[in-house]
Amino acid sequence: MDIAGFCTQSSVIIVAGKGGVGKTTVSAALARTAARSGLSVLIVELEGKSGLTSALGHTELLTYDEVVLSPDGSRSDDGRPMAEIRARTLTPDDALLEYLIDHGLRRVSRRLVNSGALDVVATAVPGIRDILVLGKVKQLERTRVADVIVVDAPAAGHAITFLTSAQGLLDSARVGPIRAQAADVVELLSDSARCQVVLVTLAEETPVNETVETAFRLEDRVGASLGPVVVNGIYPHLDHLDADPRGAAAAAGVTLEPGEADALRAAADFRRRREELQAEQVTRLADGLPLPQLWLPNLFTTEIGLREVDQLADALAAGLERLPALESAS
C-alpha cells in the first residue's frame, strides 16, 4: 500500500490502546511516517504529559496552542525531507472556553470555566467532556488544518467511553446544541473517509484480549472504521538459539568462565520462549480480529527519542508497503 495513500484515506487517525503498549510512541512514529511522505501533520494529545514531545526531540510540554515540532523542509536522520509536524493538547476546559467565545459569550466564558461549572455539567451530563474535545477534533478536521490529524487517544478503558460518548448523548438528547454536537461527532467517527481508529497492542494475552474487545465495541457501538492493528514490541527473530554455548565459544576461539555457559543457555531459552509466546499471541489476535497487522520491533531501550521513533517509523512504513491497497480500513 502507498504510505501517503494510507495516511490520507482518513483525515483523522485516532491511535488507541491499553496503557503501557506504546500508544504515544506509535502516534509519534505515525506522524513521522506521514511527514516523510510529504504530508503535513497535526498531532493532538488528549491526556497530557505523555512523553510525546520528548519522543519527537523536544523538551516542552504541549499546551492548547499549536507548536511546530518539525518545520516544513526539515530532514529525518537519514536525510529525507519532511513536511511540517505540529502538535497541541486538547482539554475539556479549553475546548469549552473556545466554544463559549465562538458563541458570543467571551465576557462570561473565563468566569464559567474557572468557577468549576464544567464539573457540575459533567456530573449532570455524562460524556460532555469527551464531546467537547471530540467536537474540537471535528472542527480541526473540517477546517483542514493539516493533511492528516493524528489523535493520541486515552488508554483503552477510557478510549471506549471517549469514543462512544457521542452516541450515548445522541441517544439521550432530543434537541439542542448538545445533540447537534453529538450528531456531528458520530458522523465524523463513523465516516471512514474522515476518521479511522488504529489500535495498538503488545503480543501478550491481556493486551490482545482488550484489543479484540475494544475493536468490536467500537464497531458495534460507534461504527468506527478500524485500520491495521499495530503490534508493538515484537522480538526480532534470532537464529542459533539452540546452539551449545561451549561449542560456539570453542568455534570462536573464546574460553567461557565458570557458569557462563549455563547463563547463556538460560538466556537463549528465555529468548526462544519469548518469541514462541509472541507468535502464539499474534496468531490468536489474527483469529479473534480479522484486521491487517503492523509489527514494530522491540528496541530494547528505556528511553525513546527521535532516533528510536524514526526506527519505528521505518518499520511502520515497511509494514504499510506490504499491505494490499485499500485493505487498511474495515
GROMACS .gro file of C-alpha atoms in nm:
model
  330
    1MET     CA    1   0.000   0.000   0.000
    2ASP     CA    2   0.115   0.352  -0.078
    3ILE     CA    3   0.212   0.519   0.254
    4ALA     CA    4   0.072   0.859   0.164
    5GLY     CA    5  -0.244   0.687   0.044
    6PHE     CA    6  -0.290   0.515   0.379
    7CYS     CA    7  -0.226   0.835   0.574
    8THR     CA    8  -0.478   1.033   0.370
    9GLN     CA    9  -0.757   0.779   0.325
   10SER     CA   10  -0.892   0.925   0.652
   11SER     CA   11  -0.841   1.286   0.761
   12VAL     CA   12  -0.819   1.184   1.127
   13ILE     CA   13  -0.632   0.883   1.264
   14ILE     CA   14  -0.713   0.806   1.627
   15VAL     CA   15  -0.444   0.593   1.793
   16ALA     CA   16  -0.579   0.397   2.091
   17GLY     CA   17  -0.466   0.112   2.311
   18LYS     CA   18  -0.421  -0.022   2.662
   19GLY     CA   19  -0.190   0.180   2.886
   20GLY     CA   20   0.173   0.073   2.851
   21VAL     CA   21   0.155  -0.067   2.497
   22GLY     CA   22   0.338   0.228   2.340
   23LYS     CA   23   0.038   0.414   2.201
   24THR     CA   24   0.202   0.756   2.226
   25THR     CA   25   0.525   0.632   2.066
   26VAL     CA   26   0.324   0.482   1.781
   27SER     CA   27   0.144   0.817   1.738
   28ALA     CA   28   0.483   0.988   1.706
   29ALA     CA   29   0.610   0.724   1.460
   30LEU     CA   30   0.293   0.753   1.252
   31ALA     CA   31   0.336   1.131   1.240
   32ARG     CA   32   0.697   1.095   1.123
   33THR     CA   33   0.592   0.837   0.863
   34ALA     CA   34   0.330   1.071   0.720
   35ALA     CA   35   0.564   1.373   0.723
   36ARG     CA   36   0.833   1.176   0.540
   37SER     CA   37   0.571   1.107   0.273
   38GLY     CA   38   0.525   1.481   0.223
   39LEU     CA   39   0.209   1.520   0.432
   40SER     CA   40   0.163   1.794   0.690
   41VAL     CA   41   0.065   1.652   1.028
   42LEU     CA   42  -0.110   1.786   1.337
   43ILE     CA   43  -0.073   1.567   1.646
   44VAL     CA   44  -0.346   1.612   1.906
   45GLU     CA   45  -0.259   1.495   2.256
   46LEU     CA   46  -0.550   1.438   2.492
   47GLU     CA   47  -0.409   1.317   2.822
   48GLY     CA   48  -0.112   1.550   2.868
   49LYS     CA   49   0.238   1.472   2.995
   50SER     CA   50   0.251   1.163   2.776
   51GLY     CA   51   0.610   1.196   2.661
   52LEU     CA   52   0.506   1.281   2.307
   53THR     CA   53   0.726   1.589   2.278
   54SER     CA   54   1.039   1.418   2.414
   55ALA     CA   55   0.986   1.132   2.170
   56LEU     CA   56   0.993   1.389   1.892
   57GLY     CA   57   1.303   1.566   2.018
   58HIS     CA   58   1.150   1.848   2.223
   59THR     CA   59   1.150   1.920   2.596
   60GLU     CA   60   0.848   2.149   2.633
   61LEU     CA   61   0.509   2.014   2.735
   62LEU     CA   62   0.229   2.077   2.488
   63THR     CA   63  -0.039   2.340   2.551
   64TYR     CA   64  -0.368   2.430   2.384
   65ASP     CA   65  -0.174   2.647   2.139
   66GLU     CA   66  -0.011   2.471   1.845
   67VAL     CA   67   0.366   2.436   1.834
   68VAL     CA   68   0.586   2.330   1.544
   69LEU     CA   69   0.781   2.016   1.627
   70SER     CA   70   0.936   1.971   1.282
   71PRO     CA   71   0.925   2.259   1.033
   72ASP     CA   72   0.842   2.205   0.668
   73GLY     CA   73   1.158   2.109   0.481
   74SER     CA   74   1.333   1.957   0.782
   75ARG     CA   75   1.505   1.623   0.737
   76SER     CA   76   1.492   1.292   0.916
   77ASP     CA   77   1.805   1.122   1.048
   78ASP     CA   78   1.867   0.955   0.715
   79GLY     CA   79   1.844   1.285   0.527
   80ARG     CA   80   1.494   1.250   0.383
   81PRO     CA   81   1.295   1.577   0.357
   82MET     CA   82   0.987   1.603   0.574
   83ALA     CA   83   0.669   1.806   0.576
   84GLU     CA   84   0.567   2.005   0.883
   85ILE     CA   85   0.463   1.837   1.209
   86ARG     CA   86   0.268   2.048   1.458
   87ALA     CA   87   0.120   1.944   1.791
   88ARG     CA   88  -0.116   2.065   2.062
   89THR     CA   89  -0.311   1.945   2.363
   90LEU     CA   90  -0.690   1.946   2.382
   91THR     CA   91  -0.859   1.970   2.721
   92PRO     CA   92  -1.232   1.993   2.801
   93ASP     CA   93  -1.188   2.325   2.985
   94ASP     CA   94  -1.006   2.491   2.697
   95ALA     CA   95  -1.249   2.346   2.443
   96LEU     CA   96  -1.543   2.479   2.646
   97LEU     CA   97  -1.379   2.820   2.674
   98GLU     CA   98  -1.329   2.839   2.299
   99TYR     CA   99  -1.683   2.714   2.236
  100LEU     CA  100  -1.830   2.987   2.457
  101ILE     CA  101  -1.618   3.256   2.294
  102ASP     CA  102  -1.720   3.138   1.947
  103HIS     CA  103  -2.084   3.166   2.055
  104GLY     CA  104  -2.059   3.526   2.175
  105LEU     CA  105  -2.002   3.459   2.546
  106ARG     CA  106  -1.649   3.594   2.576
  107ARG     CA  107  -1.722   3.803   2.889
  108VAL     CA  108  -1.859   3.517   3.094
  109SER     CA  109  -1.659   3.233   2.943
  110ARG     CA  110  -1.350   3.253   3.164
  111ARG     CA  111  -1.560   3.303   3.475
  112LEU     CA  112  -1.771   2.996   3.395
  113VAL     CA  113  -1.468   2.778   3.337
  114ASN     CA  114  -1.285   2.900   3.648
  115SER     CA  115  -1.596   2.853   3.862
  116GLY     CA  116  -1.594   2.478   3.805
  117ALA     CA  117  -1.914   2.490   3.604
  118LEU     CA  118  -1.781   2.222   3.372
  119ASP     CA  119  -1.754   1.979   3.665
  120VAL     CA  120  -2.118   2.043   3.750
  121VAL     CA  121  -2.226   1.997   3.390
  122ALA     CA  122  -2.011   1.685   3.352
  123THR     CA  123  -2.184   1.528   3.652
  124ALA     CA  124  -2.528   1.612   3.515
  125VAL     CA  125  -2.445   1.518   3.155
  126PRO     CA  126  -2.205   1.219   3.138
  127GLY     CA  127  -1.986   1.231   2.832
  128ILE     CA  128  -1.992   1.609   2.791
  129ARG     CA  129  -1.616   1.636   2.848
  130ASP     CA  130  -1.546   1.391   2.568
  131ILE     CA  131  -1.793   1.566   2.338
  132LEU     CA  132  -1.619   1.899   2.392
  133VAL     CA  133  -1.283   1.750   2.294
  134LEU     CA  134  -1.415   1.545   2.003
  135GLY     CA  135  -1.611   1.847   1.885
  136LYS     CA  136  -1.285   2.038   1.862
  137VAL     CA  137  -1.123   1.750   1.671
  138LYS     CA  138  -1.421   1.763   1.434
  139GLN     CA  139  -1.369   2.137   1.388
  140LEU     CA  140  -1.000   2.090   1.313
  141GLU     CA  141  -1.084   1.819   1.060
  142ARG     CA  142  -1.340   2.037   0.886
  143THR     CA  143  -1.105   2.332   0.855
  144ARG     CA  144  -0.833   2.109   0.702
  145VAL     CA  145  -0.560   2.238   0.932
  146ALA     CA  146  -0.329   1.959   0.812
  147ASP     CA  147  -0.320   1.677   0.561
  148VAL     CA  148  -0.364   1.431   0.846
  149ILE     CA  149  -0.456   1.471   1.214
  150VAL     CA  150  -0.312   1.208   1.449
  151VAL     CA  151  -0.501   1.187   1.779
  152ASP     CA  152  -0.317   1.027   2.072
  153ALA     CA  153  -0.629   0.892   2.244
  154PRO     CA  154  -0.676   0.792   2.609
  155ALA     CA  155  -0.583   0.442   2.725
  156ALA     CA  156  -0.812   0.159   2.616
  157GLY     CA  157  -1.060   0.167   2.906
  158HIS     CA  158  -1.125   0.539   2.871
  159ALA     CA  159  -1.089   0.521   2.494
  160ILE     CA  160  -1.409   0.317   2.470
  161THR     CA  161  -1.613   0.569   2.672
  162PHE     CA  162  -1.433   0.854   2.496
  163LEU     CA  163  -1.534   0.731   2.152
  164THR     CA  164  -1.881   0.604   2.247
  165SER     CA  165  -1.988   0.909   2.449
  166ALA     CA  166  -2.119   1.090   2.141
  167GLN     CA  167  -2.353   0.804   2.053
  168GLY     CA  168  -2.475   0.792   2.413
  169LEU     CA  169  -2.556   1.163   2.414
  170LEU     CA  170  -2.717   1.133   2.073
  171ASP     CA  171  -2.944   0.860   2.209
  172SER     CA  172  -3.043   1.063   2.518
  173ALA     CA  173  -3.055   1.425   2.397
  174ARG     CA  174  -3.354   1.501   2.177
  175VAL     CA  175  -3.285   1.861   2.079
  176GLY     CA  176  -3.041   2.143   2.141
  177PRO     CA  177  -2.671   2.215   2.087
  178ILE     CA  178  -2.556   1.905   2.274
  179ARG     CA  179  -2.745   1.678   2.038
  180ALA     CA  180  -2.619   1.872   1.737
  181GLN     CA  181  -2.261   1.842   1.860
  182ALA     CA  182  -2.304   1.471   1.934
  183ALA     CA  183  -2.453   1.412   1.589
  184ASP     CA  184  -2.159   1.584   1.423
  185VAL     CA  185  -1.910   1.377   1.623
  186VAL     CA  186  -2.088   1.049   1.547
  187GLU     CA  187  -2.087   1.143   1.180
  188LEU     CA  188  -1.712   1.202   1.195
  189LEU     CA  189  -1.631   0.880   1.379
  190SER     CA  190  -1.847   0.663   1.154
  191ASP     CA  191  -1.721   0.803   0.823
  192SER     CA  192  -1.418   0.606   0.706
  193ALA     CA  193  -1.320   0.884   0.466
  194ARG     CA  194  -1.288   1.122   0.761
  195CYS     CA  195  -1.174   0.907   1.054
  196GLN     CA  196  -1.022   0.570   1.136
  197VAL     CA  197  -0.908   0.414   1.461
  198VAL     CA  198  -0.569   0.241   1.481
  199LEU     CA  199  -0.544   0.010   1.782
  200VAL     CA  200  -0.205  -0.058   1.940
  201THR     CA  201  -0.128  -0.372   2.139
  202LEU     CA  202   0.151  -0.594   2.263
  203ALA     CA  203   0.184  -0.963   2.173
  204GLU     CA  204   0.068  -1.059   2.522
  205GLU     CA  205  -0.252  -1.221   2.645
  206THR     CA  206  -0.418  -0.934   2.831
  207PRO     CA  207  -0.345  -0.659   2.575
  208VAL     CA  208  -0.463  -0.888   2.295
  209ASN     CA  209  -0.786  -0.964   2.483
  210GLU     CA  210  -0.852  -0.593   2.542
  211THR     CA  211  -0.772  -0.505   2.182
  212VAL     CA  212  -1.021  -0.756   2.043
  213GLU     CA  213  -1.288  -0.641   2.288
  214THR     CA  214  -1.224  -0.273   2.213
  215ALA     CA  215  -1.237  -0.330   1.837
  216PHE     CA  216  -1.576  -0.499   1.843
  217ARG     CA  217  -1.724  -0.247   2.085
  218LEU     CA  218  -1.611   0.042   1.868
  219GLU     CA  219  -1.750  -0.120   1.555
  220ASP     CA  220  -2.080  -0.215   1.716
  221ARG     CA  221  -2.139   0.098   1.922
  222VAL     CA  222  -1.985   0.371   1.706
  223GLY     CA  223  -1.950   0.215   1.364
  224ALA     CA  224  -1.588   0.324   1.369
  225SER     CA  225  -1.362   0.230   1.080
  226LEU     CA  226  -1.066   0.028   1.209
  227GLY     CA  227  -0.726   0.047   1.048
  228PRO     CA  228  -0.447  -0.208   1.085
  229VAL     CA  229  -0.365  -0.325   1.436
  230VAL     CA  230  -0.017  -0.218   1.541
  231VAL     CA  231   0.157  -0.493   1.739
  232ASN     CA  232   0.436  -0.323   1.929
  233GLY     CA  233   0.745  -0.469   2.095
  234ILE     CA  234   0.800  -0.770   1.867
  235TYR     CA  235   1.126  -0.951   1.938
  236PRO     CA  236   1.332  -0.985   1.618
  237HIS     CA  237   1.399  -1.348   1.531
  238LEU     CA  238   1.743  -1.480   1.623
  239ASP     CA  239   1.900  -1.784   1.466
  240HIS     CA  240   2.115  -2.039   1.650
  241LEU     CA  241   1.935  -2.012   1.984
  242ASP     CA  242   1.971  -2.390   2.013
  243ALA     CA  243   2.348  -2.378   1.973
  244ASP     CA  244   2.560  -2.521   2.253
  245PRO     CA  245   2.737  -2.225   2.425
  246ARG     CA  246   3.056  -2.423   2.487
  247GLY     CA  247   3.076  -2.542   2.127
  248ALA     CA  248   3.004  -2.193   1.992
  249ALA     CA  249   3.268  -2.043   2.221
  250ALA     CA  250   3.524  -2.300   2.114
  251ALA     CA  251   3.450  -2.235   1.746
  252ALA     CA  252   3.503  -1.864   1.809
  253GLY     CA  253   3.824  -1.924   1.999
  254VAL     CA  254   3.676  -1.794   2.326
  255THR     CA  255   3.705  -1.951   2.668
  256LEU     CA  256   3.398  -1.928   2.890
  257GLU     CA  257   3.425  -1.858   3.260
  258PRO     CA  258   3.257  -2.099   3.506
  259GLY     CA  259   2.881  -2.051   3.497
  260GLU     CA  260   2.877  -1.850   3.175
  261ALA     CA  261   2.762  -2.143   2.961
  262ASP     CA  262   2.463  -2.202   3.186
  263ALA     CA  263   2.378  -1.830   3.185
  264LEU     CA  264   2.396  -1.816   2.806
  265ARG     CA  265   2.185  -2.128   2.774
  266ALA     CA  266   1.921  -1.982   3.008
  267ALA     CA  267   1.919  -1.654   2.816
  268ALA     CA  268   1.874  -1.839   2.486
  269ASP     CA  269   1.590  -2.045   2.633
  270PHE     CA  270   1.418  -1.727   2.756
  271ARG     CA  271   1.454  -1.557   2.420
  272ARG     CA  272   1.328  -1.859   2.228
  273ARG     CA  273   1.029  -1.896   2.459
  274ARG     CA  274   0.953  -1.526   2.429
  275GLU     CA  275   0.947  -1.549   2.052
  276GLU     CA  276   0.718  -1.853   2.072
  277LEU     CA  277   0.476  -1.679   2.309
  278GLN     CA  278   0.460  -1.371   2.087
  279ALA     CA  279   0.395  -1.588   1.782
  280GLU     CA  280   0.108  -1.757   1.969
  281GLN     CA  281  -0.044  -1.423   2.064
  282VAL     CA  282  -0.028  -1.262   1.719
  283THR     CA  283  -0.192  -1.575   1.578
  284ARG     CA  284  -0.462  -1.553   1.844
  285LEU     CA  285  -0.508  -1.184   1.763
  286ALA     CA  286  -0.549  -1.265   1.394
  287ASP     CA  287  -0.805  -1.534   1.477
  288GLY     CA  288  -1.005  -1.301   1.703
  289LEU     CA  289  -0.976  -0.984   1.496
  290PRO     CA  290  -0.961  -1.013   1.115
  291LEU     CA  291  -0.759  -0.697   1.054
  292PRO     CA  292  -0.413  -0.650   0.899
  293GLN     CA  293  -0.127  -0.632   1.148
  294LEU     CA  294   0.171  -0.400   1.151
  295TRP     CA  295   0.460  -0.528   1.363
  296LEU     CA  296   0.700  -0.288   1.532
  297PRO     CA  297   1.025  -0.418   1.683
  298ASN     CA  298   1.122  -0.415   2.048
  299LEU     CA  299   1.401  -0.158   2.066
  300PHE     CA  300   1.544  -0.281   2.399
  301THR     CA  301   1.576   0.068   2.547
  302THR     CA  302   1.405   0.258   2.826
  303GLU     CA  303   1.448   0.596   2.655
  304ILE     CA  304   1.251   0.675   2.340
  305GLY     CA  305   1.383   0.970   2.144
  306LEU     CA  306   1.376   1.090   1.787
  307ARG     CA  307   1.622   0.825   1.667
  308GLU     CA  308   1.409   0.543   1.811
  309VAL     CA  309   1.089   0.697   1.675
  310ASP     CA  310   1.242   0.706   1.328
  311GLN     CA  311   1.338   0.339   1.362
  312LEU     CA  312   0.975   0.262   1.436
  313ALA     CA  313   0.864   0.487   1.150
  314ASP     CA  314   1.086   0.281   0.917
  315ALA     CA  315   0.921  -0.041   1.039
  316LEU     CA  316   0.576   0.116   1.011
  317ALA     CA  317   0.644   0.230   0.656
  318ALA     CA  318   0.776  -0.113   0.557
  319GLY     CA  319   0.467  -0.279   0.705
  320LEU     CA  320   0.231  -0.042   0.526
  321GLU     CA  321   0.403  -0.101   0.195
  322ARG     CA  322   0.341  -0.474   0.233
  323LEU     CA  323  -0.035  -0.425   0.280
  324PRO     CA  324  -0.261  -0.460  -0.024
  325ALA     CA  325  -0.411  -0.130  -0.137
  326LEU     CA  326  -0.734  -0.024   0.036
  327GLU     CA  327  -0.718  -0.312   0.283
  328SER     CA  328  -0.618  -0.100   0.582
  329ALA     CA  329  -0.969   0.002   0.686
  330SER     CA  330  -1.253  -0.224   0.786
   0.00000   0.00000   0.00000
